[in-house]
Amino acid sequence: MKNFLDFVNSGEHFSYVLSSYFIVFLILFLIFITSSIKTKKLEKEFASLSKNEAKK
Amino acid sequence: MIFKFANPLKFQKLTDSIQPFVSYLALILLILGLFFGFFMSPPDYLQGETVRIMYVHVPCAWFSLMIYSVIALCAVFAIVFKHTLAYIISRACAPIGACFTIATLLTGSIWGKPTWGTWWVWDARLTSELILLFIYIGLMIIHNSYDDKSKSDRYASILALIGVVNLPIIKWSVDWWNTLHQPASISKFSSPSIDSSMMVPLFIMTFSIFCFFISILLIRIKGEIIQRKIDVLRLNQLK
């Protein structure tokens, strides 16, 4: 706990560390979400195309 | 075993079952890594509290190189064996690798300001990492430049193999040239130059980010396989 309190009270260094973590997690989150959304869309498109194909 | 799962459809079945498990594991390791990184790890005697940036910067830098190695390996497999899955993995890896490289450059820059007094220097390590980002962007541009996927995959594989030259430059630039960037702290596992109180959070964060990488990679591979199925269906409809 002492290490964490020292870090919180470290002034300028606190913002540098926090912004680094924020950037990394934001980038990871964005690529995870965009990849998931894109794959879900493709799954739906494939399902509808397969249905059309089956009807023929 | 490897060739059994080299079939894209069998591979997709395997990825569907392990992807959620890997995602949850990444989250658990992330919470554990943050706990060790902020509560258990002491400040560095020289760099103070900014040393905590290492727990995200170093894994991102390692993965920016590792992902490129995977792409290069896939390029060899793709060119030699003409295997579709190698092309698919290569395509899925490129944007993830670019993201890790951007994260490495940004966190390195933020770390550089309080440590070196500047956001950026045209130092060998930093410049070669920036070149790696350009190679990743080049690969993504080639992947999306042609309607004929086999053509774009082939050209991207050639670029990936040319770009391999940059990997040893990034790795050993700090030893070959006089740079602001510090040399590797963990070049040998038997005698690392960092304390175990800092090594534990570093490795937990590395495994967490590795699990995130695998999870995102599996999602993207699935997307690529479906995209190729859609292309085949569309082609059949046109005939």
PDB file of N, CA and C in Angstrom, chain A residues 7 12-25, chain B residues 34 37-38 41-44 47-61 103-115 119 182 198 201-202 205-206 209:
ATOM      1  N   PHE A   7       3.301   6.533  -5.016  1.00  0.00           N
ATOM      2  CA  PHE A   7       3.092   6.757  -6.459  1.00  0.00           C
ATOM      3  C   PHE A   7       2.023   7.823  -6.700  1.00  0.00           C
ATOM      4  N   GLU A  12       4.231  14.973 -10.857  1.00  0.00           N
ATOM      5  CA  GLU A  12       4.325  14.944 -12.318  1.00  0.00           C
ATOM      6  C   GLU A  12       4.412  13.512 -12.863  1.00  0.00           C
ATOM      7  N   HIS A  13       5.157  12.655 -12.164  1.00  0.00           N
ATOM      8  CA  HIS A  13       5.350  11.276 -12.629  1.00  0.00           C
ATOM      9  C   HIS A  13       4.040  10.501 -12.693  1.00  0.00           C
ATOM     10  N   PHE A  14       3.118  10.843 -11.816  1.00  0.00           N
ATOM     11  CA  PHE A  14       1.819  10.173 -11.763  1.00  0.00           C
ATOM     12  C   PHE A  14       1.103  10.292 -13.107  1.00  0.00           C
ATOM     13  N   SER A  15       1.104  11.511 -13.667  1.00  0.00           N
ATOM     14  CA  SER A  15       0.395  11.723 -14.941  1.00  0.00           C
ATOM     15  C   SER A  15       1.091  11.011 -16.096  1.00  0.00           C
ATOM     16  N   TYR A  16       2.433  10.971 -16.076  1.00  0.00           N
ATOM     17  CA  TYR A  16       3.162  10.252 -17.141  1.00  0.00           C
ATOM     18  C   TYR A  16       2.799   8.766 -17.128  1.00  0.00           C
ATOM     19  N   VAL A  17       2.818   8.173 -15.939  1.00  0.00           N
ATOM     20  CA  VAL A  17       2.547   6.732 -15.826  1.00  0.00           C
ATOM     21  C   VAL A  17       1.098   6.440 -16.219  1.00  0.00           C
ATOM     22  N   LEU A  18       0.192   7.246 -15.688  1.00  0.00           N
ATOM     23  CA  LEU A  18      -1.229   7.017 -15.949  1.00  0.00           C
ATOM     24  C   LEU A  18      -1.567   7.148 -17.432  1.00  0.00           C
ATOM     25  N   SER A  19      -0.995   8.171 -18.085  1.00  0.00           N
ATOM     26  CA  SER A  19      -1.283   8.360 -19.518  1.00  0.00           C
ATOM     27  C   SER A  19      -0.724   7.201 -20.348  1.00  0.00           C
ATOM     28  N   SER A  20       0.428   6.632 -19.939  1.00  0.00           N
ATOM     29  CA  SER A  20       0.985   5.476 -20.666  1.00  0.00           C
ATOM     30  C   SER A  20       0.031   4.289 -20.595  1.00  0.00           C
ATOM     31  N   TYR A  21      -0.441   3.999 -19.375  1.00  0.00           N
ATOM     32  CA  TYR A  21      -1.370   2.872 -19.200  1.00  0.00           C
ATOM     33  C   TYR A  21      -2.661   3.119 -19.975  1.00  0.00           C
ATOM     34  N   PHE A  22      -3.139   4.377 -19.931  1.00  0.00           N
ATOM     35  CA  PHE A  22      -4.376   4.719 -20.629  1.00  0.00           C
ATOM     36  C   PHE A  22      -4.225   4.469 -22.135  1.00  0.00           C
ATOM     37  N   ILE A  23      -3.105   4.918 -22.701  1.00  0.00           N
ATOM     38  CA  ILE A  23      -2.873   4.750 -24.150  1.00  0.00           C
ATOM     39  C   ILE A  23      -2.849   3.269 -24.536  1.00  0.00           C
ATOM     40  N   VAL A  24      -2.110   2.469 -23.769  1.00  0.00           N
ATOM     41  CA  VAL A  24      -1.989   1.030 -24.099  1.00  0.00           C
ATOM     42  C   VAL A  24      -3.355   0.345 -24.024  1.00  0.00           C
ATOM     43  N   PHE A  25      -4.090   0.600 -22.924  1.00  0.00           N
ATOM     44  CA  PHE A  25      -5.393  -0.076 -22.772  1.00  0.00           C
ATOM     45  C   PHE A  25      -6.396   0.416 -23.799  1.00  0.00           C
TER      46      PHE A  25
ATOM     47  N   LEU B  34      -1.624  -5.376 -12.612  1.00  0.00           N
ATOM     48  CA  LEU B  34      -1.794  -4.006 -12.123  1.00  0.00           C
ATOM     49  C   LEU B  34      -1.581  -3.941 -10.615  1.00  0.00           C
ATOM     50  N   GLY B  37       2.098  -4.313 -10.086  1.00  0.00           N
ATOM     51  CA  GLY B  37       2.781  -3.152 -10.669  1.00  0.00           C
ATOM     52  C   GLY B  37       2.639  -1.886  -9.844  1.00  0.00           C
ATOM     53  N   PHE B  38       1.465  -1.693  -9.220  1.00  0.00           N
ATOM     54  CA  PHE B  38       1.218  -0.448  -8.487  1.00  0.00           C
ATOM     55  C   PHE B  38       1.353  -0.596  -6.969  1.00  0.00           C
ATOM     56  N   SER B  41       5.370  -3.244  -6.379  1.00  0.00           N
ATOM     57  CA  SER B  41       6.646  -2.840  -6.976  1.00  0.00           C
ATOM     58  C   SER B  41       7.116  -1.493  -6.418  1.00  0.00           C
ATOM     59  N   PRO B  42       8.371  -1.414  -5.968  1.00  0.00           N
ATOM     60  CA  PRO B  42       8.881  -0.140  -5.435  1.00  0.00           C
ATOM     61  C   PRO B  42       9.318   0.790  -6.568  1.00  0.00           C
ATOM     62  N   PRO B  43       9.493   2.100  -6.281  1.00  0.00           N
ATOM     63  CA  PRO B  43      10.024   2.987  -7.315  1.00  0.00           C
ATOM     64  C   PRO B  43      11.503   2.688  -7.580  1.00  0.00           C
ATOM     65  N   ASP B  44      11.971   3.020  -8.755  1.00  0.00           N
ATOM     66  CA  ASP B  44      13.373   2.778  -9.106  1.00  0.00           C
ATOM     67  C   ASP B  44      14.258   3.833  -8.423  1.00  0.00           C
ATOM     68  N   GLN B  47      15.075   6.225 -11.719  1.00  0.00           N
ATOM     69  CA  GLN B  47      13.969   6.768 -12.518  1.00  0.00           C
ATOM     70  C   GLN B  47      12.723   7.085 -11.687  1.00  0.00           C
ATOM     71  N   GLY B  48      12.725   6.695 -10.450  1.00  0.00           N
ATOM     72  CA  GLY B  48      11.584   6.983  -9.572  1.00  0.00           C
ATOM     73  C   GLY B  48      10.346   6.221  -9.997  1.00  0.00           C
ATOM     74  N   GLU B  49       9.193   6.892  -9.916  1.00  0.00           N
ATOM     75  CA  GLU B  49       7.896   6.243 -10.177  1.00  0.00           C
ATOM     76  C   GLU B  49       7.682   5.938 -11.668  1.00  0.00           C
ATOM     77  N   THR B  50       8.417   6.648 -12.539  1.00  0.00           N
ATOM     78  CA  THR B  50       8.199   6.439 -13.992  1.00  0.00           C
ATOM     79  C   THR B  50       8.582   5.031 -14.436  1.00  0.00           C
ATOM     80  N   VAL B  51       9.299   4.306 -13.576  1.00  0.00           N
ATOM     81  CA  VAL B  51       9.700   2.942 -13.942  1.00  0.00           C
ATOM     82  C   VAL B  51       8.465   2.059 -14.181  1.00  0.00           C
ATOM     83  N   ARG B  52       7.329   2.456 -13.595  1.00  0.00           N
ATOM     84  CA  ARG B  52       6.100   1.661 -13.775  1.00  0.00           C
ATOM     85  C   ARG B  52       5.632   1.645 -15.229  1.00  0.00           C
ATOM     86  N   ILE B  53       6.089   2.613 -16.025  1.00  0.00           N
ATOM     87  CA  ILE B  53       5.748   2.616 -17.463  1.00  0.00           C
ATOM     88  C   ILE B  53       6.315   1.359 -18.131  1.00  0.00           C
ATOM     89  N   MET B  54       7.423   0.854 -17.551  1.00  0.00           N
ATOM     90  CA  MET B  54       8.069  -0.344 -18.104  1.00  0.00           C
ATOM     91  C   MET B  54       7.091  -1.516 -18.222  1.00  0.00           C
ATOM     92  N   TYR B  55       6.142  -1.643 -17.265  1.00  0.00           N
ATOM     93  CA  TYR B  55       5.240  -2.797 -17.250  1.00  0.00           C
ATOM     94  C   TYR B  55       4.273  -2.829 -18.433  1.00  0.00           C
ATOM     95  N   VAL B  56       4.105  -1.708 -19.116  1.00  0.00           N
ATOM     96  CA  VAL B  56       3.302  -1.749 -20.353  1.00  0.00           C
ATOM     97  C   VAL B  56       4.182  -1.525 -21.587  1.00  0.00           C
ATOM     98  N   HIS B  57       5.231  -0.707 -21.427  1.00  0.00           N
ATOM     99  CA  HIS B  57       6.075  -0.375 -22.582  1.00  0.00           C
ATOM    100  C   HIS B  57       6.864  -1.597 -23.079  1.00  0.00           C
ATOM    101  N   VAL B  58       7.510  -2.303 -22.149  1.00  0.00           N
ATOM    102  CA  VAL B  58       8.366  -3.435 -22.545  1.00  0.00           C
ATOM    103  C   VAL B  58       7.555  -4.582 -23.184  1.00  0.00           C
ATOM    104  N   PRO B  59       6.421  -5.024 -22.574  1.00  0.00           N
ATOM    105  CA  PRO B  59       5.649  -6.070 -23.270  1.00  0.00           C
ATOM    106  C   PRO B  59       5.186  -5.643 -24.662  1.00  0.00           C
ATOM    107  N   CYS B  60       4.758  -4.381 -24.803  1.00  0.00           N
ATOM    108  CA  CYS B  60       4.319  -3.909 -26.126  1.00  0.00           C
ATOM    109  C   CYS B  60       5.478  -3.972 -27.119  1.00  0.00           C
ATOM    110  N   ALA B  61       6.670  -3.575 -26.670  1.00  0.00           N
ATOM    111  CA  ALA B  61       7.847  -3.601 -27.553  1.00  0.00           C
ATOM    112  C   ALA B  61       8.190  -5.041 -27.934  1.00  0.00           C
ATOM    113  N   ALA B 103       1.739   1.683 -29.671  1.00  0.00           N
ATOM    114  CA  ALA B 103       1.742   1.741 -28.198  1.00  0.00           C
ATOM    115  C   ALA B 103       3.178   1.839 -27.669  1.00  0.00           C
ATOM    116  N   THR B 104       4.095   1.090 -28.286  1.00  0.00           N
ATOM    117  CA  THR B 104       5.510   1.125 -27.865  1.00  0.00           C
ATOM    118  C   THR B 104       6.083   2.525 -28.051  1.00  0.00           C
ATOM    119  N   LEU B 105       5.835   3.099 -29.239  1.00  0.00           N
ATOM    120  CA  LEU B 105       6.397   4.428 -29.542  1.00  0.00           C
ATOM    121  C   LEU B 105       5.812   5.502 -28.624  1.00  0.00           C
ATOM    122  N   LEU B 106       4.505   5.430 -28.387  1.00  0.00           N
ATOM    123  CA  LEU B 106       3.859   6.457 -27.554  1.00  0.00           C
ATOM    124  C   LEU B 106       4.285   6.348 -26.083  1.00  0.00           C
ATOM    125  N   THR B 107       4.270   5.123 -25.557  1.00  0.00           N
ATOM    126  CA  THR B 107       4.659   4.963 -24.144  1.00  0.00           C
ATOM    127  C   THR B 107       6.158   5.253 -23.961  1.00  0.00           C
ATOM    128  N   GLY B 108       6.952   4.891 -24.971  1.00  0.00           N
ATOM    129  CA  GLY B 108       8.390   5.190 -24.918  1.00  0.00           C
ATOM    130  C   GLY B 108       8.630   6.689 -24.906  1.00  0.00           C
ATOM    131  N   SER B 109       7.839   7.380 -25.702  1.00  0.00           N
ATOM    132  CA  SER B 109       7.958   8.841 -25.780  1.00  0.00           C
ATOM    133  C   SER B 109       7.583   9.477 -24.434  1.00  0.00           C
ATOM    134  N   ILE B 110       6.500   8.967 -23.833  1.00  0.00           N
ATOM    135  CA  ILE B 110       6.061   9.497 -22.532  1.00  0.00           C
ATOM    136  C   ILE B 110       7.116   9.186 -21.450  1.00  0.00           C
ATOM    137  N   TRP B 111       7.722   8.017 -21.548  1.00  0.00           N
ATOM    138  CA  TRP B 111       8.776   7.633 -20.596  1.00  0.00           C
ATOM    139  C   TRP B 111      10.031   8.482 -20.821  1.00  0.00           C
ATOM    140  N   GLY B 112      10.283   8.809 -22.088  1.00  0.00           N
ATOM    141  CA  GLY B 112      11.485   9.581 -22.443  1.00  0.00           C
ATOM    142  C   GLY B 112      11.469  10.996 -21.891  1.00  0.00           C
ATOM    143  N   LYS B 113      10.295  11.604 -21.827  1.00  0.00           N
ATOM    144  CA  LYS B 113      10.202  13.008 -21.385  1.00  0.00           C
ATOM    145  C   LYS B 113      10.768  13.219 -19.970  1.00  0.00           C
ATOM    146  N   PRO B 114      10.283  12.474 -18.947  1.00  0.00           N
ATOM    147  CA  PRO B 114      10.876  12.700 -17.620  1.00  0.00           C
ATOM    148  C   PRO B 114      12.275  12.107 -17.449  1.00  0.00           C
ATOM    149  N   THR B 115      12.607  11.079 -18.277  1.00  0.00           N
ATOM    150  CA  THR B 115      13.892  10.395 -18.099  1.00  0.00           C
ATOM    151  C   THR B 115      15.022  11.080 -18.879  1.00  0.00           C
ATOM    152  N   TRP B 119      10.752  14.294 -25.741  1.00  0.00           N
ATOM    153  CA  TRP B 119       9.734  13.314 -26.168  1.00  0.00           C
ATOM    154  C   TRP B 119      10.301  12.355 -27.207  1.00  0.00           C
ATOM    155  N   GLN B 182      18.277   2.735 -23.052  1.00  0.00           N
ATOM    156  CA  GLN B 182      19.077   1.841 -22.213  1.00  0.00           C
ATOM    157  C   GLN B 182      19.190   0.453 -22.843  1.00  0.00           C
ATOM    158  N   MET B 198      10.353  -6.139  -9.471  1.00  0.00           N
ATOM    159  CA  MET B 198       9.928  -5.493 -10.721  1.00  0.00           C
ATOM    160  C   MET B 198       9.730  -6.525 -11.833  1.00  0.00           C
ATOM    161  N   PRO B 201       5.833  -8.250 -11.750  1.00  0.00           N
ATOM    162  CA  PRO B 201       4.766  -7.547 -12.492  1.00  0.00           C
ATOM    163  C   PRO B 201       5.026  -7.464 -13.989  1.00  0.00           C
ATOM    164  N   LEU B 202       6.319  -7.354 -14.355  1.00  0.00           N
ATOM    165  CA  LEU B 202       6.649  -7.278 -15.789  1.00  0.00           C
ATOM    166  C   LEU B 202       6.209  -8.548 -16.515  1.00  0.00           C
ATOM    167  N   MET B 205       2.289  -8.880 -16.580  1.00  0.00           N
ATOM    168  CA  MET B 205       1.734  -7.991 -17.619  1.00  0.00           C
ATOM    169  C   MET B 205       2.045  -8.529 -19.016  1.00  0.00           C
ATOM    170  N   THR B 206       3.230  -9.112 -19.173  1.00  0.00           N
ATOM    171  CA  THR B 206       3.604  -9.682 -20.482  1.00  0.00           C
ATOM    172  C   THR B 206       2.656 -10.825 -20.848  1.00  0.00           C
ATOM    173  N   ILE B 209      -0.810  -9.388 -21.718  1.00  0.00           N
ATOM    174  CA  ILE B 209      -0.853  -8.797 -23.063  1.00  0.00           C
ATOM    175  C   ILE B 209      -0.745  -9.889 -24.131  1.00  0.00           C
TER     176      ILE B 209
END
